[in-house]
Coordinates of C-alpha atoms in Angstrom, one line a residue:
M10 CA 0.0 0.0 0.0
S11 CA 1.3 3.5 -0.9
I12 CA 0.4 7.0 0.2
L13 CA -3.3 7.6 -0.5
S14 CA -2.9 11.3 -0.8
A15 CA -0.9 14.2 0.8
Y16 CA -2.0 17.7 1.7
L17 CA -0.4 21.0 2.4
L18 CA -2.4 22.6 5.2
P19 CA -1.9 25.7 7.3
H20 CA -2.4 25.7 11.1
P21 CA -3.7 29.1 12.3
P22 CA -5.3 28.6 15.7
L23 CA -7.7 31.4 15.0
A24 CA -9.4 29.0 12.5
I25 CA -10.8 27.3 15.6
S26 CA -14.1 29.1 16.4
A27 CA -13.4 29.1 20.2
I28 CA -10.1 31.0 19.5
G29 CA -11.0 33.1 16.5
K30 CA -14.3 34.3 18.0
G31 CA -15.5 35.5 14.6
E32 CA -12.1 36.5 13.2
E33 CA -12.0 33.1 11.5
K34 CA -14.6 34.3 9.0
K35 CA -11.9 36.4 7.4
I36 CA -10.2 33.2 6.1
Q37 CA -13.4 31.6 4.8
K38 CA -11.6 30.2 1.7
T39 CA -9.2 28.4 4.0
L40 CA -12.0 27.0 6.3
D41 CA -13.9 25.7 3.3
A42 CA -10.8 24.0 1.9
F43 CA -10.1 22.5 5.3
R44 CA -13.5 20.9 5.4
Q45 CA -13.1 19.7 1.8
V46 CA -9.9 18.0 2.8
A47 CA -11.5 16.5 5.9
Q48 CA -14.3 15.0 3.8
E49 CA -11.8 13.6 1.4
I50 CA -9.8 12.0 4.2
A51 CA -13.0 10.4 5.6
E52 CA -13.7 8.9 2.1
L53 CA -10.1 7.5 1.9
A54 CA -10.4 6.1 5.4
P55 CA -6.7 5.9 6.2
E56 CA -5.3 3.7 8.9
T57 CA -2.7 6.3 9.7
I58 CA -2.3 10.1 9.3
I59 CA 1.3 11.4 9.2
F60 CA 1.8 15.0 10.3
V61 CA 4.9 16.9 9.5
T62 CA 5.0 19.9 11.8
A63 CA 7.7 22.4 12.7
H64 CA 6.1 23.4 16.0
N65 CA 7.4 20.6 18.1
V66 CA 11.0 19.7 19.0
L67 CA 13.5 20.5 16.3
Y68 CA 17.1 19.4 15.9
S69 CA 19.7 20.6 13.4
D70 CA 20.8 17.1 12.4
Y71 CA 17.9 14.8 13.3
F72 CA 14.3 14.1 12.1
H73 CA 12.3 13.7 15.3
I74 CA 9.5 11.0 15.1
S75 CA 6.8 10.7 17.6
P76 CA 7.8 8.5 20.6
G77 CA 5.6 6.3 22.8
K78 CA 2.1 5.0 22.3
G79 CA 0.2 8.2 22.1
S80 CA -0.1 11.9 23.0
K81 CA -2.6 14.5 24.2
G82 CA -2.9 18.3 23.7
N83 CA -5.2 21.3 24.0
F84 CA -5.4 24.9 23.1
S85 CA -4.7 26.3 26.6
Q86 CA -1.9 28.3 25.0
F87 CA -4.5 30.1 23.0
A88 CA -7.0 30.6 25.9
A89 CA -9.2 27.6 24.8
P90 CA -8.2 24.7 27.1
E91 CA -11.6 23.1 26.5
V92 CA -10.5 22.2 22.9
K93 CA -8.5 19.1 23.4
F94 CA -7.2 16.1 21.5
E95 CA -5.9 12.6 22.2
V96 CA -4.3 10.4 19.6
T97 CA -2.8 6.9 19.4
Y98 CA 0.5 6.6 17.7
D99 CA 1.3 4.1 15.0
V100 CA 4.4 2.6 16.7
E101 CA 5.2 0.2 13.9
L102 CA 5.1 2.8 11.1
A103 CA 7.1 5.3 13.2
K104 CA 9.8 2.7 13.7
A105 CA 9.8 1.7 10.0
I106 CA 10.3 5.4 9.0
G107 CA 13.2 5.7 11.3
D108 CA 14.8 2.5 10.1
A109 CA 14.3 3.5 6.4
A110 CA 16.1 6.8 7.2
T111 CA 18.9 5.1 8.9
E112 CA 19.5 2.9 5.8
V113 CA 20.4 6.1 3.8
A114 CA 22.4 7.6 6.7
L115 CA 19.7 10.1 7.8
A116 CA 19.5 10.4 11.5
A117 CA 15.8 10.0 12.6
G118 CA 13.9 8.5 15.5
P119 CA 12.1 9.2 18.8
M120 CA 15.0 10.4 20.9
G121 CA 15.1 13.7 22.7
D122 CA 11.4 14.4 23.0
K123 CA 11.3 17.6 25.1
N124 CA 7.6 18.3 24.7
P125 CA 5.5 15.1 24.2
R126 CA 2.2 17.1 23.9
L127 CA 0.5 17.6 20.6
D128 CA 1.3 21.0 19.0
H129 CA -1.1 23.2 17.0
G130 CA 0.5 22.0 13.8
V131 CA -1.3 18.8 14.5
M132 CA -4.3 19.9 16.4
V133 CA -5.6 22.6 14.0
P134 CA -6.0 20.1 11.1
L135 CA -7.5 17.5 13.5
W136 CA -10.1 20.0 14.6
F137 CA -11.5 19.9 11.1
I138 CA -10.9 16.2 10.4
N139 CA -12.3 14.6 13.6
P140 CA -16.0 15.6 12.9
Y141 CA -15.8 13.6 9.7
Y142 CA -13.4 10.8 10.6
N143 CA -11.5 9.6 13.6
D144 CA -10.7 6.0 13.1
Y145 CA -6.9 6.5 12.6
K146 CA -3.6 6.4 14.3
V147 CA -1.0 9.2 14.0
V148 CA 2.7 9.6 13.3
R149 CA 4.1 13.0 14.1
I150 CA 7.4 14.1 12.4
S151 CA 9.5 17.2 12.9
P152 CA 11.7 18.6 10.1
S153 CA 15.4 19.1 10.8
G154 CA 18.0 21.7 10.2
M155 CA 19.5 19.6 7.4
D156 CA 19.5 20.8 3.8
V157 CA 16.7 20.5 1.3
D158 CA 18.1 17.4 -0.3
A159 CA 17.9 15.6 3.0
H160 CA 14.3 16.6 3.5
Y161 CA 13.3 15.3 0.1
Q162 CA 15.2 12.1 0.7
F163 CA 13.5 11.7 4.0
G164 CA 10.1 11.9 2.2
R165 CA 11.3 9.0 0.1
C166 CA 12.0 7.1 3.3
V167 CA 8.5 7.8 4.6
K168 CA 7.1 6.4 1.3
Q169 CA 9.3 3.3 1.7
A170 CA 8.1 2.7 5.2
V171 CA 4.5 3.1 4.3
E172 CA 4.8 0.5 1.5
Q173 CA 6.8 -1.8 3.8
T174 CA 4.1 -1.8 6.5
G175 CA 1.2 -1.9 4.1
R176 CA -0.5 1.1 5.8
K177 CA -3.3 3.0 4.2
T178 CA -1.8 6.4 4.9
V179 CA -2.4 10.1 4.4
L180 CA 0.3 12.7 5.0
I181 CA -0.3 16.2 6.1
A182 CA 2.4 18.8 5.6
S183 CA 1.3 21.3 8.3
G184 CA 2.8 24.7 7.8
D185 CA 1.9 28.3 7.2
L186 CA 3.6 30.2 4.4
S187 CA 5.2 33.6 4.6
H188 CA 4.6 35.6 7.8
K189 CA 5.7 38.8 6.0
L190 CA 2.9 39.6 3.6
T191 CA 1.8 42.9 5.1
A192 CA 3.1 45.6 7.4
E193 CA 0.4 44.7 9.9
G194 CA 1.4 41.0 9.9
P195 CA 3.3 39.4 12.8
Y196 CA 6.7 40.1 11.4
G197 CA 6.1 43.1 9.3
Y198 CA 6.4 43.3 5.5
A199 CA 9.0 42.0 3.2
P200 CA 8.6 41.8 -0.6
E201 CA 10.1 38.3 -0.5
G202 CA 7.0 37.1 1.3
T203 CA 4.7 37.3 -1.7
M204 CA 7.5 35.9 -3.9
F205 CA 8.0 32.9 -1.7
D206 CA 4.3 32.1 -1.5
N207 CA 3.9 32.5 -5.3
T208 CA 6.9 30.3 -6.0
L209 CA 5.7 27.5 -3.6
M210 CA 2.1 27.5 -4.6
T211 CA 2.9 27.6 -8.3
A212 CA 5.3 24.7 -7.8
L213 CA 2.5 22.7 -6.1
T214 CA 0.0 23.7 -8.8
Y215 CA 2.1 22.2 -11.6
G216 CA 4.0 19.5 -9.6
D217 CA 7.2 21.4 -10.4
F218 CA 9.3 20.0 -7.6
L219 CA 12.6 21.3 -9.1
A220 CA 11.3 24.9 -8.5
L221 CA 10.4 24.0 -5.0
L222 CA 13.7 22.4 -4.2
M223 CA 15.8 25.1 -5.9
M224 CA 14.2 28.0 -4.1
P225 CA 16.9 30.5 -3.1
E226 CA 18.0 30.5 0.5
N227 CA 17.6 34.3 0.8
L228 CA 14.0 34.1 -0.4
K229 CA 13.2 31.4 2.2
S230 CA 14.8 33.2 5.1
A231 CA 13.4 36.6 4.2
A232 CA 9.9 35.2 3.9
A233 CA 9.8 33.8 7.5
A234 CA 7.7 30.7 6.6
C235 CA 7.4 27.6 8.7
G236 CA 6.0 25.2 6.1
Y237 CA 8.8 24.9 3.5
E238 CA 10.6 21.8 4.9
A239 CA 7.3 20.0 5.4
A240 CA 6.3 20.7 1.8
V241 CA 9.7 19.3 0.6
I242 CA 9.2 16.1 2.7
M243 CA 5.7 15.8 1.1
A244 CA 7.2 16.2 -2.4
G245 CA 9.7 13.4 -1.6
L246 CA 6.8 11.0 -1.3
F247 CA 6.2 11.3 -5.0
D248 CA 9.8 10.8 -6.2
K249 CA 9.9 9.4 -9.8
Q250 CA 6.2 9.5 -10.1
K251 CA 3.7 11.6 -11.9
V252 CA 1.6 13.7 -9.5
D253 CA -1.9 15.0 -9.7
C254 CA -1.7 18.4 -7.9
K255 CA -4.5 20.6 -7.0
V256 CA -4.4 23.9 -5.1
L257 CA -7.6 24.2 -3.2
S258 CA -7.2 27.7 -1.7
Y259 CA -4.7 30.4 -0.9
E260 CA -5.1 33.7 1.0
G261 CA -3.3 35.9 3.5
P262 CA -5.5 38.5 5.1
F263 CA -3.6 38.5 8.4
G264 CA -0.2 39.0 6.8
V265 CA 0.4 35.2 6.9
G266 CA 0.0 33.0 3.8
Y267 CA -2.4 30.1 4.2
G268 CA -2.2 27.5 1.4
V269 CA -4.1 24.3 0.9
A270 CA -3.1 21.8 -1.7
R271 CA -3.7 18.1 -2.5
L272 CA -1.2 15.8 -4.1
V273 CA -2.0 12.3 -5.4
A274 CA 0.5 9.9 -7.0
G275 CA 0.2 8.8 -10.6
E276 CA 2.1 6.3 -12.6
V277 CA 5.9 5.9 -12.5
E278 CA 7.9 8.6 -14.3
K279 CA 11.6 8.1 -13.9
S280 CA 12.4 11.5 -15.3
R281 CA 11.1 13.0 -12.1
D282 CA 14.3 12.1 -10.3
Y283 CA 14.9 15.4 -8.6
L284 CA 17.9 14.5 -6.5
T285 CA 19.8 13.5 -9.6
K286 CA 18.7 16.8 -11.3
I287 CA 19.9 18.8 -8.3
K288 CA 23.2 17.0 -8.3
K289 CA 23.8 17.8 -11.9
I290 CA 22.9 21.5 -11.4
T291 CA 25.2 21.6 -8.3
L292 CA 28.1 20.1 -10.1
E293 CA 27.7 22.5 -13.1
N294 CA 27.5 25.5 -10.8
A295 CA 30.7 24.4 -9.0
R296 CA 32.5 23.7 -12.3
Q297 CA 31.6 27.2 -13.6
S298 CA 32.7 28.8 -10.4
R299 CA 36.1 27.1 -10.7
L300 CA 36.5 28.5 -14.2
E301 CA 35.9 32.0 -12.8
E302 CA 37.7 31.9 -9.4
D303 CA 40.6 34.2 -8.6
A304 CA 43.8 33.4 -6.7
Y305 CA 42.1 33.9 -3.3
Q306 CA 39.3 31.5 -4.0
A307 CA 41.6 29.0 -5.7
L308 CA 43.9 29.0 -2.6
A309 CA 40.9 28.4 -0.3
R310 CA 39.7 25.5 -2.5
K311 CA 43.0 23.8 -2.8
S312 CA 43.7 24.1 0.9
L313 CA 40.5 22.3 1.9
E314 CA 40.9 19.7 -0.9
C315 CA 44.4 18.9 0.1
K316 CA 43.5 18.5 3.8
I317 CA 40.6 16.2 3.1
K318 CA 42.2 14.1 0.4
T319 CA 45.6 13.7 2.0
G320 CA 45.2 14.5 5.7
K321 CA 48.0 17.1 5.3
A322 CA 48.1 20.8 5.0
L323 CA 48.7 22.4 1.6
E324 CA 52.2 23.8 1.1
K325 CA 51.9 27.5 0.3
P326 CA 52.2 28.0 -3.4
V327 CA 55.3 29.8 -4.5
I328 CA 53.5 32.0 -7.0
L329 CA 50.8 34.2 -5.5
P330 CA 49.8 37.8 -5.9
K331 CA 51.9 40.2 -3.8
A332 CA 48.8 41.4 -2.0
M333 CA 48.4 38.0 -0.5
T334 CA 52.0 37.5 0.6
E335 CA 52.9 41.0 1.7
N336 CA 49.9 42.0 3.7
R337 CA 48.2 40.8 6.8
A338 CA 44.4 40.9 7.5
G339 CA 41.5 39.1 9.0
V340 CA 39.8 36.7 6.5
F341 CA 36.5 34.9 6.3
V342 CA 36.2 31.9 4.1
S343 CA 32.6 30.7 3.2
L344 CA 31.7 27.4 1.4
E345 CA 28.5 27.0 -0.5
K346 CA 26.8 24.1 -2.2
N347 CA 24.4 25.1 -4.9
G348 CA 23.9 28.5 -3.2
R349 CA 23.4 27.1 0.3
L350 CA 25.9 27.8 3.0
R351 CA 28.0 24.8 3.8
G352 CA 30.5 26.3 6.3
C353 CA 32.0 29.7 7.2
I354 CA 34.9 30.4 9.5
G355 CA 37.0 33.6 9.8
T356 CA 39.2 35.8 11.9
I357 CA 38.5 39.4 12.8
A358 CA 42.2 40.4 12.8
A359 CA 45.3 38.7 11.3
T360 CA 46.6 35.7 13.1
K361 CA 49.0 34.5 10.5
S362 CA 52.1 35.8 8.7
D363 CA 50.1 37.0 5.6
I364 CA 46.7 36.9 4.0
A365 CA 47.6 33.7 2.1
A366 CA 48.3 31.8 5.3
E367 CA 45.1 33.2 6.8
I368 CA 43.1 31.9 3.9
M369 CA 44.7 28.5 4.1
Q370 CA 43.9 28.2 7.8
N371 CA 40.3 29.4 7.6
A372 CA 39.4 27.4 4.5
V373 CA 40.2 24.2 6.3
S374 CA 38.4 25.3 9.4
A375 CA 35.3 26.3 7.4
G376 CA 35.1 22.8 5.9
L377 CA 35.9 20.8 9.0
M378 CA 35.3 22.9 12.1
D379 CA 32.1 24.9 11.7
E380 CA 30.0 23.4 14.4
R381 CA 26.8 24.2 12.6
F382 CA 27.6 21.6 9.9
D383 CA 28.9 18.1 9.6
P384 CA 32.5 18.1 8.3
V385 CA 32.8 18.3 4.5
T386 CA 33.4 14.9 2.9
E387 CA 35.6 14.1 0.0
A388 CA 32.6 13.3 -2.1
E389 CA 31.3 16.8 -1.6
L390 CA 34.4 18.7 -2.7
E391 CA 33.5 18.8 -6.4
E392 CA 30.1 20.4 -5.4
L393 CA 31.5 23.4 -3.4
T394 CA 32.1 27.0 -4.3
Y395 CA 34.2 29.4 -2.3
C396 CA 34.0 33.0 -1.2
V397 CA 36.8 34.8 0.5
D398 CA 36.3 38.1 2.4
V399 CA 39.4 40.1 3.3
L400 CA 38.7 42.5 6.1
A401 CA 40.0 46.0 6.3
A402 CA 41.0 47.2 9.8
P403 CA 37.9 48.0 11.9
E404 CA 37.2 51.5 13.1
Q405 CA 35.3 52.5 16.3
I406 CA 32.0 54.4 15.6
S407 CA 29.9 56.4 18.0
S408 CA 26.5 55.9 16.3
V409 CA 24.5 53.3 14.3
K410 CA 24.0 56.1 11.8
K411 CA 27.5 55.5 10.6
L412 CA 26.7 51.9 9.5
D413 CA 25.5 50.8 6.1
V414 CA 24.3 47.2 6.0
K415 CA 25.5 46.8 2.4
R416 CA 28.9 48.5 2.7
Y417 CA 30.1 47.9 6.2
G418 CA 30.4 44.8 8.4
V419 CA 29.9 45.4 12.1
I420 CA 31.6 44.2 15.3
V421 CA 29.5 44.4 18.5
S422 CA 31.4 44.2 21.8
S423 CA 30.5 44.1 25.4
G424 CA 33.3 43.4 27.8
S425 CA 35.2 40.3 26.5
K426 CA 32.3 39.3 24.2
R427 CA 32.6 40.2 20.5
G428 CA 30.3 39.3 17.7
L429 CA 30.9 40.0 14.0
L430 CA 28.7 40.1 10.9
L431 CA 29.8 40.6 7.4
P432 CA 28.2 43.2 5.1
N433 CA 25.8 42.7 2.3
L434 CA 24.4 39.3 3.4
D435 CA 21.2 37.8 1.9
G436 CA 18.3 38.3 4.2
V437 CA 19.9 41.0 6.3
D438 CA 18.4 44.3 5.1
T439 CA 18.7 46.7 8.0
V440 CA 21.4 47.9 10.4
E441 CA 19.1 46.8 13.3
E442 CA 19.0 43.2 12.0
Q443 CA 22.8 43.3 11.5
I444 CA 23.4 44.4 15.1
A445 CA 20.9 42.0 16.5
I446 CA 22.5 39.0 14.7
A447 CA 26.0 40.1 15.8
R448 CA 24.7 40.3 19.4
R449 CA 23.3 36.8 19.3
K450 CA 26.5 35.4 17.9
A451 CA 28.4 36.9 20.8
G452 CA 25.9 36.0 23.4
I453 CA 25.3 39.7 24.3
F454 CA 21.8 40.3 25.8
E455 CA 19.6 43.2 24.9
N456 CA 20.1 44.9 28.2
E457 CA 23.9 44.9 27.9
E458 CA 25.7 48.1 26.7
I459 CA 27.7 47.7 23.6
S460 CA 30.3 49.4 21.6
L461 CA 30.4 49.3 17.8
E462 CA 33.1 49.0 15.2
R463 CA 32.6 48.9 11.4
F464 CA 34.8 47.5 8.7
E465 CA 34.8 47.2 4.9
V466 CA 35.7 44.0 3.0
V467 CA 37.1 43.1 -0.3
R468 CA 35.0 40.1 -1.5
H469 CA 36.4 37.4 -3.8
G470 CA 33.5 35.4 -5.1
H471 CA 29.8 35.9 -4.6
K472 CA 27.5 34.6 -1.9

């Protein structure tokens, strides 16, 4: 038995009448689509409903799968404790999903459940489903901080587990879209919000999973959406298959995008092998970058490649531009894979004899010592592109008015704590955002006084 159908559903608590108190009427299209989905699920009569929700425990390197035999939850957080739910978990299917992920080296399972209660990403859809159908078990899955390829591959693991167990299953990708559609919305307005929603909903309209998977990182981060990874996992269910896609509704009257869509598998179509397509695009992007790289980028690349392939540090090349061998400066080296950050390490001020040595040290560190990412493997080397930022000497400034988020990087200091952020970064559009991120990196709280420095960079490569 394979997946009967899959749905993208939003999860606004105000859709519940006891919470919305009439405000829910402003999203009538969404409410109508919810009820249509509930009726369809009742007709399908699944044994198990899988929910993918980003509002429970999240880990950077682990897909969390519901532990135990069941769970409860209510809307007390939204002043409606009388609206409550209790579900039984499909223990066999949950384990099969974890096992399938392990087979392809994706970490997944029930460990580390910090909040066993149901979250609103599950409960809002259940509020609509239960009046029509309640003879089901549940599997609850949290996305991870891994890249888009891993989420798509995890969707393939879910499909494999469903087929292995023979479950009649429906999957619900529970997630709101951009939270930045209007100035009155919860996070204000960003033009990327509408762009993100249009891109995602168009991809689901036409089953264009390549457009979904290749969505630029800066667009995703600027849109402030919580449903993207769930949608990618859902897409992975239909790998190498035709898909009958239908958008049932879309609206965003509260500044948050609410999209409802249905996906049903068709016949096998091997050309819809999107991981292979992405791999080819990634390799071509990296090949083109190598053709265009300058001496700074080439030195960073060769330093990391030598360390990973041989275990030894690269010997400094004899022929290098004088600017690299006669000057000292702080340097940041960033690695990207198909436009997505893969590692970044740098030094605020010079720690080596010259810029070349600084690049060599930081390139290796970016690939192997950035704690946000697993170390780069030899198989990945051909997919990487490199950016090298050489920092000018920082200067003390007395006011944020002397900052320019595109031109200057910022160093925020409080006592011995210092946080740095480079200029002209995707998704960082204001000086206030720049300072706030630098504060967080340094562990400087809002109530702590700070001093500011600014610096310019010479960028080699594009991020």
